[in-house]
Amino acid sequence: MQTIWGIDLGGTKIEGVVLSSPSPDAVIIRKRIDTEAHKGYEHIASRIVELVRALEAETGFKAPSIGIGTPGTVEPSNGLMKNCNTTCLNDMPLQSDLANTLGIPVFIANDANCFALAEATMGIVPDVVPNYQCVFGVIMGTGVGGGVVIKGKDGQSFVLNGTQGIGGEWGHNELETNGYDCYCGKKGCVEQVLSGPALQRYYAQISGQELKMKDIVARHYAGTDPFATQTIDRMLEHFGKAVSVLMNILDPDAIVLGGGVGNIDLLYTEGLERAKKYIFNSGRVETKILRPKLGDSAGVFGAAMLSI
């Protein structure tokens, strides 16, 4: 049997999956172990190897190759990791180290790219836009990221990594002039406006009270808190402006929203309406804004798809 293998490397957990075919219904095994990231790079790499060997032992199959979703990306010019929030991975040759240790081809992509690839190939997109050309996957949670998936002439879908490995890094474009400082070195990045922590920070700034995002949304819907309504209105306006850039540059068939902030219903209606005044298309928007189908499985499924 031909098997498809994927690893989702997170800050606290590493998840592995073995599939018999590229389908969410074709899971042979899924297994999670702790990352133990505080023990450093070599330990994380050894934990990935440990998980792969455990999957092999429990299934009786040998991994022919493996895709890995990571909290960063590989610099194409030297093969070293970069932009990882698990900082001990940065400037390390994770891909070549794992390929040498496991003795198989290893394919690495950013976790947002894996999310986009999974939803484009086996998630919500085939249900709604089966003949798509371009899909943009968005993560709006603790941080903001994105990934671009293109369908080639042969019908095969692939992640657009880019010359510098930063394709889809929507979260680090300036959205608010002179906004909050971002860890990337710029100010007012999309991540510093539309991530969950950024939205909560804005609410606290104008109200003097700290609330979780779900409570801010509930107060807005109840109409009892003008600061909550101001926060949500600002979010929708900036979301419309930010996705209009994606539409103007990529003109994707669909944008899939993942992450906790992506659960806010208004993004799919009013958020899309706000985009109309910013796009270069006389206010007409045919791009679909979609809810993800695969939940927290998207990362590991997308990683597996890298190896096909």
Tab-separated table of N, CA and C in Angstrom, residues 7-9 66-74 81 95 106-115 117 159-161 165 299 302-303 306:
chain	number	residue	atom	x	y	z
A	7	ILE	N	3.752	15.457	9.407
A	7	ILE	CA	4.064	15.860	10.784
A	7	ILE	C	3.709	17.332	10.945
A	8	ASP	N	2.980	17.653	12.004
A	8	ASP	CA	2.672	19.041	12.342
A	8	ASP	C	3.465	19.391	13.596
A	9	LEU	N	4.494	20.223	13.427
A	9	LEU	CA	5.367	20.600	14.535
A	9	LEU	C	4.853	21.868	15.197
A	66	ILE	N	8.250	12.330	3.795
A	66	ILE	CA	7.398	12.935	4.816
A	66	ILE	C	7.336	14.444	4.637
A	67	GLY	N	6.152	15.010	4.865
A	67	GLY	CA	5.978	16.453	4.861
A	67	GLY	C	5.854	16.953	6.285
A	68	ILE	N	6.420	18.107	6.545
A	68	ILE	CA	6.418	18.651	7.907
A	68	ILE	C	5.976	20.106	7.877
A	69	GLY	N	4.943	20.414	8.650
A	69	GLY	CA	4.524	21.791	8.853
A	69	GLY	C	5.217	22.352	10.070
A	70	THR	N	5.787	23.531	9.942
A	70	THR	CA	6.578	24.118	11.022
A	70	THR	C	6.105	25.544	11.326
A	71	PRO	N	6.492	26.063	12.494
A	71	PRO	CA	6.129	27.446	12.838
A	71	PRO	C	7.060	28.470	12.204
A	72	GLY	N	7.622	28.135	11.075
A	72	GLY	CA	8.515	29.034	10.349
A	72	GLY	C	8.631	28.551	8.924
A	73	THR	N	9.734	28.850	8.275
A	73	THR	CA	9.912	28.427	6.885
A	73	THR	C	11.389	28.180	6.626
A	74	VAL	N	11.679	27.565	5.498
A	74	VAL	CA	13.061	27.286	5.101
A	74	VAL	C	13.535	28.379	4.155
A	81	MET	N	16.274	27.184	8.717
A	81	MET	CA	14.976	27.656	9.168
A	81	MET	C	15.038	29.143	9.514
A	95	GLN	N	15.585	20.595	7.871
A	95	GLN	CA	15.206	19.730	6.747
A	95	GLN	C	16.301	18.723	6.426
A	106	VAL	N	12.456	14.797	2.842
A	106	VAL	CA	11.683	15.581	3.803
A	106	VAL	C	11.293	16.901	3.152
A	107	PHE	N	10.000	17.236	3.238
A	107	PHE	CA	9.479	18.472	2.661
A	107	PHE	C	8.918	19.326	3.797
A	108	ILE	N	9.325	20.590	3.852
A	108	ILE	CA	8.924	21.477	4.949
A	108	ILE	C	8.209	22.701	4.406
A	109	ALA	N	7.130	23.093	5.086
A	109	ALA	CA	6.428	24.335	4.754
A	109	ALA	C	5.905	24.955	6.036
A	110	ASN	N	5.642	26.241	5.975
A	110	ASN	CA	5.035	26.967	7.087
A	110	ASN	C	3.670	26.368	7.429
A	111	ASP	N	3.298	26.421	8.708
A	111	ASP	CA	2.036	25.807	9.122
A	111	ASP	C	0.822	26.462	8.458
A	112	ALA	N	0.893	27.759	8.158
A	112	ALA	CA	-0.217	28.406	7.448
A	112	ALA	C	-0.319	27.887	6.018
A	113	ASN	N	0.808	27.603	5.391
A	113	ASN	CA	0.796	27.005	4.054
A	113	ASN	C	0.152	25.623	4.094
A	114	CYS	N	0.454	24.874	5.152
A	114	CYS	CA	-0.125	23.537	5.290
A	114	CYS	C	-1.634	23.617	5.494
A	115	PHE	N	-2.075	24.585	6.284
A	115	PHE	CA	-3.512	24.815	6.462
A	115	PHE	C	-4.178	25.087	5.119
A	117	LEU	N	-3.117	24.378	2.078
A	117	LEU	CA	-3.036	23.230	1.176
A	117	LEU	C	-4.075	22.175	1.539
A	159	VAL	N	1.858	24.572	-2.986
A	159	VAL	CA	2.053	25.791	-2.208
A	159	VAL	C	3.028	26.700	-2.934
A	160	LEU	N	2.689	27.981	-3.013
A	160	LEU	CA	3.581	28.968	-3.604
A	160	LEU	C	4.503	29.496	-2.509
A	161	ASN	N	5.686	28.895	-2.392
A	161	ASN	CA	6.618	29.286	-1.332
A	161	ASN	C	7.309	30.606	-1.614
A	165	GLY	N	10.979	32.137	0.285
A	165	GLY	CA	10.276	31.270	1.216
A	165	GLY	C	9.243	31.983	2.061
A	299	GLY	N	-3.539	21.230	9.715
A	299	GLY	CA	-2.086	21.358	9.705
A	299	GLY	C	-1.383	20.063	9.349
A	302	GLY	N	-2.297	18.896	5.732
A	302	GLY	CA	-1.579	19.691	4.759
A	302	GLY	C	-0.114	19.321	4.692
A	303	ALA	N	0.478	19.034	5.840
A	303	ALA	CA	1.872	18.587	5.867
A	303	ALA	C	2.029	17.304	5.069
A	306	LEU	N	2.274	17.718	1.356
A	306	LEU	CA	3.544	18.225	0.829
A	306	LEU	C	4.383	17.125	0.193
